[in-house]
Short mmCIF file of C-alpha atoms and ligand atoms in Angstrom, two decimals:
data_model
loop_
_atom_site.label_atom_id
_atom_site.label_comp_id
_atom_site.label_asym_id
_atom_site.label_seq_id
_atom_site.Cartn_x
_atom_site.Cartn_y
_atom_site.Cartn_z
CA UNK A 228 -74.41 49.13 83.47
CA UNK A 229 -76.45 50.48 86.34
CA UNK A 230 -77.33 47.17 87.97
CA UNK A 231 -79.96 48.57 90.33
CA UNK A 232 -82.69 46.05 91.05
CA UNK A 233 -86.29 46.82 90.24
CA UNK A 234 -89.27 44.69 91.19
CA UNK A 235 -91.95 45.13 88.57
CA UNK A 236 -95.43 44.16 89.78
CA UNK A 237 -98.14 44.11 87.15
CA UNK A 238 -100.99 41.69 86.51
CA UNK A 239 -101.09 42.14 82.74
CA UNK A 240 -98.37 39.90 81.32
CA UNK A 241 -98.06 41.79 78.00
CA UNK A 242 -97.74 45.14 79.69
CA UNK A 243 -95.27 43.69 82.18
CA UNK A 244 -93.10 42.25 79.43
CA UNK A 245 -93.01 45.58 77.64
CA UNK A 246 -92.02 47.58 80.71
CA UNK A 247 -89.48 44.97 81.80
CA UNK A 248 -87.89 45.19 78.35
CA UNK A 249 -87.50 48.96 78.56
CA UNK A 250 -85.99 48.78 82.06
CA UNK A 251 -83.63 45.94 81.21
CA UNK A 252 -82.40 47.83 78.15
CA UNK A 253 -81.44 50.66 80.52
CA UNK A 254 -79.30 48.29 82.51
CA UNK A 255 -81.63 47.66 85.43
CA UNK A 256 -81.97 44.17 86.81
CA UNK A 257 -85.68 43.42 86.69
CA UNK A 258 -87.63 40.92 88.76
CA UNK A 259 -91.28 40.40 87.92
CA UNK A 260 -94.39 39.53 89.89
CA UNK A 261 -98.09 39.56 89.09
CA UNK A 262 -99.66 39.41 92.53
CA UNK A 263 -99.15 40.71 96.04
CA UNK A 264 -98.13 37.22 97.18
CA UNK A 265 -95.56 36.82 94.41
CA UNK A 266 -94.19 40.31 95.04
CA UNK A 267 -93.87 39.63 98.77
CA UNK A 268 -92.03 36.39 98.07
CA UNK A 269 -89.68 38.16 95.68
CA UNK A 270 -88.93 40.90 98.25
CA UNK A 271 -88.13 38.28 100.86
CA UNK A 272 -85.82 36.49 98.41
CA UNK A 273 -83.59 39.42 97.53
CA UNK A 274 -83.55 43.13 98.36
CA UNK A 275 -84.57 45.53 95.61
CA UNK A 276 -83.85 49.22 95.13
CA UNK A 277 -87.22 50.08 93.69
CA UNK A 278 -90.70 48.61 93.45
CA UNK A 279 -92.74 49.67 90.43
CA UNK A 280 -96.25 48.39 91.11
CA UNK A 281 -99.60 48.60 89.46
CA UNK A 282 -102.49 49.66 91.66
CA UNK A 283 -104.51 46.65 90.60
CA UNK A 284 -102.91 43.23 90.99
CA UNK A 285 -103.79 39.65 90.10
CA UNK A 286 -105.09 37.16 92.63
CA UNK A 287 -102.33 35.24 94.31
CA UNK A 288 -101.81 31.52 93.72
CA UNK A 289 -103.95 30.56 96.67
CA UNK A 290 -106.63 32.93 95.39
CA UNK A 291 -105.63 35.57 97.90
CA UNK A 292 -106.29 39.17 97.05
CA UNK A 293 -104.20 42.24 97.37
CA UNK A 294 -103.46 45.47 95.55
CA UNK A 295 -100.62 47.93 95.11
CA UNK A 296 -101.59 49.82 98.25
CA UNK A 297 -101.15 46.72 100.38
CA UNK A 298 -97.82 46.08 98.77
CA UNK A 299 -96.81 49.66 99.48
CA UNK A 300 -97.75 49.25 103.15
CA UNK A 301 -95.64 46.10 103.33
CA UNK A 302 -92.66 47.72 101.67
CA UNK A 303 -92.83 50.70 104.00
CA UNK A 304 -93.11 48.44 107.04
CA UNK A 305 -90.37 46.01 106.12
CA UNK A 306 -88.09 47.57 103.51
CA UNK A 307 -88.32 51.26 104.22
CA UNK A 308 -85.19 52.13 102.26
CA UNK A 309 -86.74 50.83 99.05
CA UNK A 310 -88.14 53.24 96.48
CA UNK A 311 -91.76 52.82 95.39
CA UNK A 312 -93.50 54.06 92.25
CA UNK A 313 -97.24 53.42 91.95
CA UNK A 314 -98.74 52.95 88.54
CA UNK A 315 -102.31 54.24 88.50
CA UNK A 316 -105.12 53.78 86.04
CA UNK A 317 -106.00 56.46 83.51
CA UNK A 318 -107.55 59.50 85.14
CA UNK A 319 -107.46 58.20 88.72
CA UNK A 320 -105.60 61.11 90.24
CA UNK A 321 -107.20 60.31 93.61
CA UNK A 322 -105.28 57.04 93.67
CA UNK A 323 -102.07 58.84 92.91
CA UNK A 324 -102.59 61.21 95.83
CA UNK A 325 -103.49 58.34 98.12
CA UNK A 326 -100.36 56.41 97.14
CA UNK A 327 -98.01 59.32 97.73
CA UNK A 328 -99.67 59.97 101.09
CA UNK A 329 -99.06 56.36 102.03
CA UNK A 330 -95.35 56.74 101.28
CA UNK A 331 -94.90 56.15 97.55
CA UNK A 332 -92.00 58.19 96.17
CA UNK A 333 -93.81 58.87 92.91
CA UNK A 334 -96.72 57.75 90.75
CA UNK A 335 -97.05 57.01 87.07
CA UNK A 336 -100.46 57.42 85.42
CA UNK A 337 -101.39 55.02 82.62
CA UNK A 338 -100.83 55.13 79.74
CA UNK A 339 -97.20 56.14 80.02
CA UNK A 340 -94.40 56.24 77.51
CA UNK A 341 -90.78 55.22 77.86
CA UNK A 342 -89.67 58.73 78.85
CA UNK A 343 -92.18 59.11 81.67
CA UNK A 344 -91.37 55.63 82.95
CA UNK A 345 -87.63 56.21 83.05
CA UNK A 346 -88.02 59.66 84.57
CA UNK A 347 -90.11 58.34 87.47
CA UNK A 348 -87.69 55.46 88.03
CA UNK A 349 -84.53 57.57 87.86
CA UNK A 350 -85.95 60.34 90.01
CA UNK A 351 -86.99 57.88 92.69
CA UNK A 352 -83.71 56.00 92.71
CA UNK A 353 -81.74 59.23 92.84
CA UNK A 354 -83.92 60.57 95.65
CA UNK A 355 -83.37 57.40 97.66
CA UNK A 356 -79.65 57.58 97.04
CA UNK A 357 -79.55 61.17 98.27
CA UNK A 358 -81.44 60.20 101.37
CA UNK A 359 -79.00 57.41 102.13
CA UNK A 360 -76.15 59.79 101.48
CA UNK A 361 -77.60 62.41 103.80
CA UNK A 362 -77.95 59.88 106.55
CA UNK A 363 -74.36 58.86 106.05
CA UNK A 364 -73.23 62.47 106.13
CA UNK A 365 -75.07 63.30 109.33
CA UNK A 366 -72.35 61.65 111.34
CA UNK A 367 -71.91 61.85 115.06
CA UNK A 368 -68.67 61.22 116.87
CA UNK A 369 -68.88 58.23 119.20
CA UNK A 370 -66.27 56.89 121.65
CA UNK A 371 -65.17 54.32 119.12
CA UNK A 372 -64.31 57.09 116.65
CA UNK A 373 -61.97 58.85 119.03
CA UNK A 374 -58.52 58.28 120.46
CA UNK A 375 -57.45 61.13 122.74
CA UNK A 376 -57.81 64.07 120.28
CA UNK A 377 -57.80 61.99 117.13
CA UNK A 378 -61.02 61.38 115.27
CA UNK A 379 -61.52 58.64 112.70
CA UNK A 380 -63.90 55.87 111.77
CA UNK A 381 -62.31 54.65 108.56
CA UNK A 382 -60.60 51.29 108.62
CA UNK A 383 -57.29 53.07 107.98
CA UNK A 384 -57.65 55.33 111.03
CA UNK A 385 -58.98 52.55 113.24
CA UNK A 386 -55.84 50.65 112.36
CA UNK A 387 -53.75 53.68 113.38
CA UNK A 388 -55.66 53.83 116.68
CA UNK A 389 -54.99 50.16 117.46
CA UNK A 390 -51.32 50.65 116.62
CA UNK A 391 -51.03 53.75 118.80
CA UNK A 392 -52.71 52.00 121.74
CA UNK A 393 -50.32 49.11 121.43
CA UNK A 394 -47.20 51.25 121.06
CA UNK A 395 -48.15 53.65 123.83
CA UNK A 396 -47.51 50.97 126.42
CA UNK A 397 -43.97 50.42 125.15
CA UNK A 398 -40.83 52.51 125.13
CA UNK A 399 -40.39 52.01 121.40
CA UNK A 400 -38.96 54.81 119.31
CA UNK A 401 -41.71 55.64 116.84
CA UNK A 402 -41.41 57.38 113.51
CA UNK A 403 -44.58 59.03 112.21
CA UNK A 404 -44.83 59.48 108.49
CA UNK A 405 -47.50 60.95 106.25
CA UNK A 406 -48.43 64.05 104.31
CA UNK A 407 -48.63 67.43 105.91
CA UNK A 408 -51.73 67.98 108.04
CA UNK A 409 -52.59 64.31 108.53
CA UNK A 410 -52.31 64.44 112.31
CA UNK A 411 -48.77 63.30 113.03
CA UNK A 412 -48.36 65.68 115.94
CA UNK A 413 -51.70 64.57 117.39
CA UNK A 414 -50.52 60.97 117.24
CA UNK A 415 -47.29 61.90 119.01
CA UNK A 416 -49.31 63.56 121.76
CA UNK A 417 -51.67 60.59 121.97
CA UNK A 418 -48.70 58.21 122.33
CA UNK A 419 -47.49 60.34 125.22
CA UNK A 420 -50.87 60.70 126.88
CA UNK A 421 -51.56 56.97 126.76
CA UNK A 422 -48.11 56.00 128.05
CA UNK A 423 -46.68 55.58 131.52
CA UNK A 424 -44.94 58.90 130.90
CA UNK A 425 -48.21 60.79 130.68
CA UNK A 426 -47.39 62.72 133.86
CA UNK A 427 -43.96 63.63 132.57
CA UNK A 428 -43.30 66.42 130.08
CA UNK A 429 -44.12 66.32 126.38
CA UNK A 430 -41.41 68.37 124.70
CA UNK A 431 -41.69 69.19 121.02
CA UNK A 432 -38.88 70.44 118.84
CA UNK A 433 -39.38 71.35 115.23
CA UNK A 434 -36.10 70.57 113.53
CA UNK A 435 -36.98 72.78 110.57
CA UNK A 436 -37.45 75.82 112.77
CA UNK A 437 -34.05 75.80 114.47
CA UNK A 438 -31.19 77.67 112.80
CA UNK A 439 -28.28 75.33 112.25
CA UNK A 440 -25.98 77.40 114.45
CA UNK A 441 -28.30 77.05 117.44
CA UNK A 442 -29.42 73.49 116.85
CA UNK A 443 -26.88 71.85 119.09
CA UNK A 444 -27.76 74.08 122.02
CA UNK A 445 -31.45 73.45 121.41
CA UNK A 446 -30.94 69.72 121.71
CA UNK A 447 -28.27 69.45 124.35
CA UNK A 448 -28.34 72.77 126.16
CA UNK A 449 -25.45 75.20 126.63
CA UNK A 450 -23.27 76.10 129.56
CA UNK A 451 -22.97 79.67 130.61
CA UNK A 452 -20.44 81.42 128.39
CA UNK A 453 -20.56 78.77 125.70
CA UNK A 454 -21.60 81.48 123.29
CA UNK A 455 -20.80 85.15 123.40
CA UNK A 456 -23.51 86.78 125.40
CA UNK A 457 -24.91 83.57 126.94
CA UNK A 458 -24.95 84.65 130.55
CA UNK A 459 -26.61 81.61 132.02
CA UNK A 460 -26.71 77.89 131.61
CA UNK A 461 -29.62 76.72 129.51
CA UNK A 462 -30.96 73.19 129.47
CA UNK A 463 -31.66 71.57 126.11
CA UNK A 464 -34.75 69.71 125.01
CA UNK A 465 -33.20 66.34 125.76
CA UNK A 466 -32.84 67.41 129.34
CA UNK A 467 -36.28 69.02 129.51
CA UNK A 468 -37.89 65.83 128.27
CA UNK A 469 -36.55 63.66 131.08
CA UNK A 470 -39.23 61.33 132.36
CA UNK A 471 -41.36 62.24 129.40
CA UNK A 472 -41.49 62.26 125.62
CA UNK A 473 -39.33 64.17 123.16
CA UNK A 474 -41.12 64.81 119.89
CA UNK A 475 -38.76 65.68 117.05
CA UNK A 476 -40.89 67.11 114.29
CA UNK A 477 -39.66 67.31 110.70
CA UNK A 478 -36.70 65.16 111.60
CA UNK A 479 -35.68 65.10 107.93
CA UNK A 480 -34.53 68.71 108.37
CA UNK A 481 -32.04 67.87 111.10
CA UNK A 482 -28.69 69.43 110.09
CA UNK A 483 -26.28 66.73 108.98
CA UNK A 484 -23.47 67.72 111.43
CA UNK A 485 -25.84 67.23 114.34
CA UNK A 486 -26.95 63.78 113.31
CA UNK A 487 -24.06 61.74 114.77
CA UNK A 488 -24.33 63.67 118.02
CA UNK A 489 -28.00 62.90 118.35
CA UNK A 490 -27.37 59.27 117.50
CA UNK A 491 -24.77 59.01 120.20
CA UNK A 492 -27.03 60.65 122.77
CA UNK A 493 -29.86 58.28 121.94
CA UNK A 494 -27.68 55.21 122.00
CA UNK A 495 -25.78 55.97 125.16
CA UNK A 496 -28.55 57.91 126.81
CA UNK A 497 -25.89 60.43 127.76
CA UNK A 498 -24.84 63.79 126.41
CA UNK A 499 -23.12 67.01 127.47
CA UNK A 500 -24.21 70.58 127.10
CA UNK A 501 -22.42 72.78 124.61
CA UNK A 502 -19.35 74.18 126.32
CA UNK A 503 -19.62 71.67 129.15
CA UNK A 504 -17.90 68.43 130.00
CA UNK A 505 -20.26 66.90 132.53
CA UNK A 506 -22.19 63.89 131.21
CA UNK A 507 -25.90 64.25 131.65
CA UNK A 508 -28.37 61.41 131.40
CA UNK A 509 -31.64 61.28 129.61
CA UNK A 510 -34.34 58.67 129.54
CA UNK A 511 -36.65 60.59 127.22
CA UNK A 512 -38.68 58.52 124.84
CA UNK A 513 -38.20 59.76 121.31
CA UNK A 514 -40.92 60.10 118.72
CA UNK A 515 -40.15 61.61 115.33
CA UNK A 516 -42.25 62.82 112.45
CA UNK A 517 -41.53 63.54 108.83
CA UNK A 518 -43.49 64.24 105.70
CA UNK A 519 -40.47 63.46 103.55
CA UNK A 520 -39.44 60.07 102.33
CA UNK A 521 -36.53 59.62 104.71
CA UNK A 522 -35.32 56.45 103.01
CA UNK A 523 -34.86 58.57 99.92
CA UNK A 524 -32.99 61.21 101.94
CA UNK A 525 -30.72 58.45 103.20
CA UNK A 526 -30.10 57.21 99.67
CA UNK A 527 -29.28 60.78 98.60
CA UNK A 528 -26.77 61.13 101.43
CA UNK A 529 -28.76 63.84 103.20
CA UNK A 530 -29.65 61.74 106.20
CA UNK A 531 -27.44 59.32 108.07
CA UNK A 532 -28.42 55.74 107.67
CA UNK A 533 -27.46 54.73 111.20
CA UNK A 534 -29.61 57.46 112.71
CA UNK A 535 -32.45 56.57 110.41
CA UNK A 536 -32.47 52.99 111.66
CA UNK A 537 -32.19 54.13 115.25
CA UNK A 538 -35.24 56.37 114.86
CA UNK A 539 -37.32 54.17 112.60
CA UNK A 540 -37.79 51.27 114.99
CA UNK A 541 -41.54 51.30 114.44
CA UNK A 542 -43.27 53.42 111.82
CA UNK A 543 -46.83 54.64 111.86
CA UNK A 544 -48.03 55.97 108.56
CA UNK A 545 -50.86 58.48 108.55
CA UNK A 546 -53.26 58.00 105.62
CA UNK A 547 -54.13 61.10 103.59
CA UNK A 548 -57.66 62.39 104.07
CA UNK A 549 -58.65 61.76 100.46
CA UNK A 550 -58.15 58.04 101.07
CA UNK A 551 -60.59 58.04 103.96
CA UNK A 552 -63.41 60.28 102.92
CA UNK A 553 -65.78 58.55 105.31
CA UNK A 554 -63.96 60.39 108.09
CA UNK A 555 -64.75 63.81 106.63
CA UNK A 556 -68.32 64.19 107.99
CA UNK A 557 -67.12 63.06 111.39
CA UNK A 558 -64.18 65.46 111.39
CA UNK A 559 -66.50 68.26 110.33
CA UNK A 560 -68.83 67.60 113.26
CA UNK A 561 -65.84 67.54 115.61
CA UNK A 562 -64.18 70.64 114.15
CA UNK A 563 -67.44 72.60 114.05
CA UNK A 564 -67.80 72.06 117.78
CA UNK A 565 -64.16 72.91 118.39
CA UNK A 566 -64.44 76.24 116.57
CA UNK A 567 -67.82 77.02 118.10
CA UNK A 568 -66.19 76.68 121.50
CA UNK A 569 -63.24 78.80 120.43
CA UNK A 570 -65.34 81.59 118.95
CA UNK A 571 -68.27 81.29 121.35
CA UNK A 572 -70.62 80.71 118.43
CA UNK A 573 -73.32 78.15 117.80
CA UNK A 574 -73.29 76.80 114.29
CA UNK A 575 -75.97 74.35 113.18
CA UNK A 576 -74.92 71.06 111.58
CA UNK A 577 -73.96 71.74 107.97
CA UNK A 578 -76.56 71.23 105.24
CA UNK A 579 -76.21 68.15 103.00
CA UNK A 580 -75.14 70.14 99.92
CA UNK A 581 -72.34 71.77 101.88
CA UNK A 582 -71.26 68.47 103.42
CA UNK A 583 -71.27 66.85 100.01
CA UNK A 584 -68.95 69.51 98.60
CA UNK A 585 -66.60 69.04 101.57
CA UNK A 586 -66.58 65.26 101.20
CA UNK A 587 -65.90 65.45 97.46
CA UNK A 588 -62.89 67.75 97.67
CA UNK A 589 -59.46 66.13 97.64
CA UNK A 590 -57.93 68.04 100.61
CA UNK A 591 -54.28 68.19 99.57
CA UNK A 592 -53.61 69.89 102.92
CA UNK A 593 -55.47 67.10 104.72
CA UNK A 594 -57.13 67.70 108.09
CA UNK A 595 -55.35 71.00 108.61
CA UNK A 596 -56.87 72.38 105.41
CA UNK A 597 -60.27 70.98 106.35
CA UNK A 598 -59.98 72.56 109.79
CA UNK A 599 -59.24 75.94 108.21
CA UNK A 600 -62.24 75.64 105.92
CA UNK A 601 -64.53 74.69 108.81
CA UNK A 602 -63.24 77.53 110.96
CA UNK A 603 -63.95 79.95 108.15
CA UNK A 604 -67.46 78.56 107.69
CA UNK A 605 -68.12 78.89 111.41
CA UNK A 606 -66.83 82.46 111.50
CA UNK A 607 -68.82 83.56 108.46
CA UNK A 608 -72.04 81.71 109.34
CA UNK A 609 -75.17 83.83 109.50
CA UNK A 610 -77.74 82.97 112.15
CA UNK A 611 -75.67 79.89 112.89
CA UNK A 612 -75.99 78.63 109.35
CA UNK A 613 -72.81 77.87 107.40
CA UNK A 614 -73.05 78.76 103.72
CA UNK A 615 -71.72 77.04 100.65
CA UNK A 616 -70.50 80.39 99.27
CA UNK A 617 -68.11 80.73 102.19
CA UNK A 618 -66.09 77.75 101.05
CA UNK A 619 -62.68 78.57 99.56
CA UNK A 620 -62.97 78.68 95.75
CA UNK A 621 -60.71 75.68 95.22
CA UNK A 622 -63.15 73.50 97.16
CA UNK A 623 -66.17 74.47 95.11
CA UNK A 624 -64.25 74.60 91.83
CA UNK A 625 -64.75 70.88 91.59
CA UNK A 626 -67.13 69.94 88.80
CA UNK A 627 -70.40 68.58 90.09
CA UNK A 628 -70.45 70.84 93.09
CA UNK A 629 -73.08 73.52 92.88
CA UNK A 630 -71.96 76.77 94.33
CA UNK A 631 -70.11 79.97 93.67
CA UNK A 632 -67.52 80.26 91.01
CA UNK A 633 -69.61 78.24 88.61
CA UNK A 634 -70.57 81.32 86.63
CA UNK A 635 -69.91 81.86 82.94
CA UNK A 636 -66.41 83.22 83.48
CA UNK A 637 -65.05 80.06 85.04
CA UNK A 638 -64.69 78.29 81.74
CA UNK A 639 -62.98 80.52 79.24
CA UNK A 640 -63.62 79.72 75.63
CA UNK A 641 -60.32 80.20 73.75
CA UNK A 642 -60.50 82.86 71.07
CA UNK A 643 -60.08 80.26 68.34
CA UNK A 644 -62.85 78.10 69.74
CA UNK A 645 -62.39 74.46 70.65
CA UNK A 646 -63.60 71.00 69.80
CA UNK A 647 -66.37 70.12 72.17
CA UNK A 648 -65.84 66.42 71.51
CA UNK A 649 -62.18 66.66 72.40
CA UNK A 650 -62.95 68.60 75.54
CA UNK A 651 -65.50 66.01 76.59
CA UNK A 652 -63.08 63.17 75.97
CA UNK A 653 -60.40 64.96 77.90
CA UNK A 654 -62.68 65.60 80.88
CA UNK A 655 -63.81 61.98 80.94
CA UNK A 656 -60.19 60.89 81.03
CA UNK A 657 -59.33 63.34 83.78
CA UNK A 658 -62.28 62.29 85.87
CA UNK A 659 -61.35 58.62 85.53
CA UNK A 660 -57.83 59.38 86.52
CA UNK A 661 -58.79 61.49 89.50
CA UNK A 662 -61.19 58.76 90.60
CA UNK A 663 -58.45 56.14 90.22
CA UNK A 664 -60.53 54.30 87.65
CA UNK A 665 -63.65 54.14 89.81
CA UNK A 666 -66.41 54.95 87.34
CA UNK A 667 -69.12 55.75 89.83
CA UNK A 668 -66.83 58.31 91.44
CA UNK A 669 -65.71 59.67 88.10
CA UNK A 670 -69.37 60.18 87.17
CA UNK A 671 -69.93 62.06 90.39
CA UNK A 672 -66.88 64.23 89.77
CA UNK A 673 -68.48 65.33 86.53
CA UNK A 674 -71.92 65.71 88.07
CA UNK A 675 -73.31 63.15 85.65
CA UNK A 676 -75.79 60.36 86.31
CA UNK A 677 -73.90 57.10 86.12
CA UNK A 678 -75.65 55.96 82.99
CA UNK A 679 -75.07 59.23 81.19
CA UNK A 680 -71.41 58.93 82.09
CA UNK A 681 -71.20 55.37 80.74
CA UNK A 682 -72.91 56.45 77.58
CA UNK A 683 -70.26 59.11 77.00
CA UNK A 684 -67.46 56.69 77.82
CA UNK A 685 -68.77 54.35 75.18
CA UNK A 686 -69.19 57.15 72.70
CA UNK A 687 -65.51 57.96 72.99
CA UNK A 688 -64.40 54.35 73.05
CA UNK A 689 -63.22 54.70 76.65
CA UNK A 690 -65.45 52.03 78.12
CA UNK A 691 -62.70 49.41 77.97
CA UNK A 692 -59.71 49.47 80.27
CA UNK A 693 -57.31 50.21 77.40
CA UNK A 694 -59.53 53.00 76.15
CA UNK A 695 -59.58 54.60 79.57
CA UNK A 696 -55.82 54.29 79.80
CA UNK A 697 -55.38 56.04 76.50
CA UNK A 698 -57.58 58.87 77.74
CA UNK A 699 -55.57 59.18 80.94
CA UNK A 700 -52.21 59.40 79.20
N1 LIG B 113 -57.62 62.60 113.05
C1 LIG B 113 -57.76 63.86 113.44
N2 LIG B 113 -58.77 64.21 114.24
C2 LIG B 113 -58.94 65.47 114.65
N3 LIG B 113 -58.15 66.49 114.28
C3 LIG B 113 -57.13 66.21 113.49
C4 LIG B 113 -56.87 64.90 113.01
N4 LIG B 113 -55.80 64.93 112.23
C5 LIG B 113 -55.38 66.20 112.21
N5 LIG B 113 -56.17 66.99 112.96
C6 LIG B 113 -56.02 68.44 113.13
O1 LIG B 113 -55.43 68.93 111.94
C7 LIG B 113 -54.39 69.85 112.21
C8 LIG B 113 -53.08 69.32 111.71
O2 LIG B 113 -52.67 68.19 112.47
P1 LIG B 113 -51.14 67.93 112.85
O3 LIG B 113 -50.47 69.21 113.21
O4 LIG B 113 -51.09 66.83 113.84
O5 LIG B 113 -50.63 67.44 111.42
P2 LIG B 113 -49.15 67.01 110.99
O6 LIG B 113 -49.29 65.69 110.34
O7 LIG B 113 -48.24 67.15 112.15
O8 LIG B 113 -48.82 68.07 109.85
P3 LIG B 113 -47.39 68.70 109.39
O9 LIG B 113 -46.64 67.59 108.72
O10 LIG B 113 -47.77 69.77 108.44
O11 LIG B 113 -46.73 69.19 110.64
C9 LIG B 113 -54.45 70.10 113.71
O12 LIG B 113 -55.29 71.19 113.96
C10 LIG B 113 -55.07 68.84 114.25
O13 LIG B 113 -55.77 69.10 115.43
MG1 LIG B 114 -46.76 68.64 112.49
#
């Protein structure tokens, strides 16, 4: 259940027992106190998410006095992240106003029923959660979050940074793997920039972009007359990268006939131009990248095993963006500035609702896709304000994200109608699957309060692990 901790402070034991019962039944963990002294002791013992306090309190054990307002002052001074709901006596609206002025999130006039109690509690907890979330989203890029042009604060990216720093000082042949748009090329450039070769050339060759007939000349160069119409000698990339770094992008696309030739050149550090006999030397450091599973390509006979081992001396795997969502706000701040510079615009930091939508999306195209979305937001901003409606539809199409495309036409009711119960069950299953079983995330995907989500899970018998599995299959 919800598990949020509430400190209930009330001098009337009967009343306190009643309220505690209602809150506990909702899944809250309730601590109780009757006086300011007892409440203070409880706060010092363990942090709470919310204090629900009566205005009037009992005398403390030592006979010391204190009321809800003093408790509120203490909470604001020492536990400012904690929610506070003041319970006020019948008709004392002045107290309510005073409490809210002093920093209470809400007030609850006596007598109150279960509904009013839960509403005040839920609203306050949700408000506090949003505030925490907004603070988290308002990220700023610090030196620690940056390596050359790479940005990342997540543990996964920090690990990549440490690896890159370590490898940069070596001559190791590095293979970069990871989905498209995860920053493999940036890592290759960072490895170069941080190495002793930084003053030498960084030469990139995209193996997928070279026609097979020209590939050999691209790598090794061609002597004059090697091809019809080649009227001058042209150096290849291996030659151009001398003293520097040769970055072979999409190495999985390297034509099979070329593979033994490249292997030989890398092993012997010698090669000849097409149509030439002279042996040339190269000392280029080689870094490769692929978004394919090269081991699989090897198994399928599409990539030579010996070359694979020669290239895959050390691997660095780039984590997909959806596995490091905490980097998204940071990347947004960085990209917003990048595109503001490029387009000579000045876009204000994005509003929380917009940031939330961007953090929630799964970014199948990773940072490249995020960069495109941010550039579009910057370009379409009005008065420097980026708008939620300018997000691509697939980003906002996510349930739980307010925004465009949520109109009536988005969900088409089939002509024959449908079973609402089945639809609900199906959506719950999908959300659980998309959230990899994380219920809090699944609830957010559906835009449901956690408890409402759990209630529906139970209703459909999906609250157990097997139930959830059945829904996912
Ligand atoms: N960690 C990061 N910090 C800042 N920008 C990043 C980061 N990762 C990627 N980018 C940006 O995202 C875009 C894509 O990055 P990059 O070209 O390095 O990806 P890639 O892994 O080589 O993709 P592909 O496999 O499609 O070639 C670039 O604009 C790059 O600047
Ligand atoms: Mg690339």
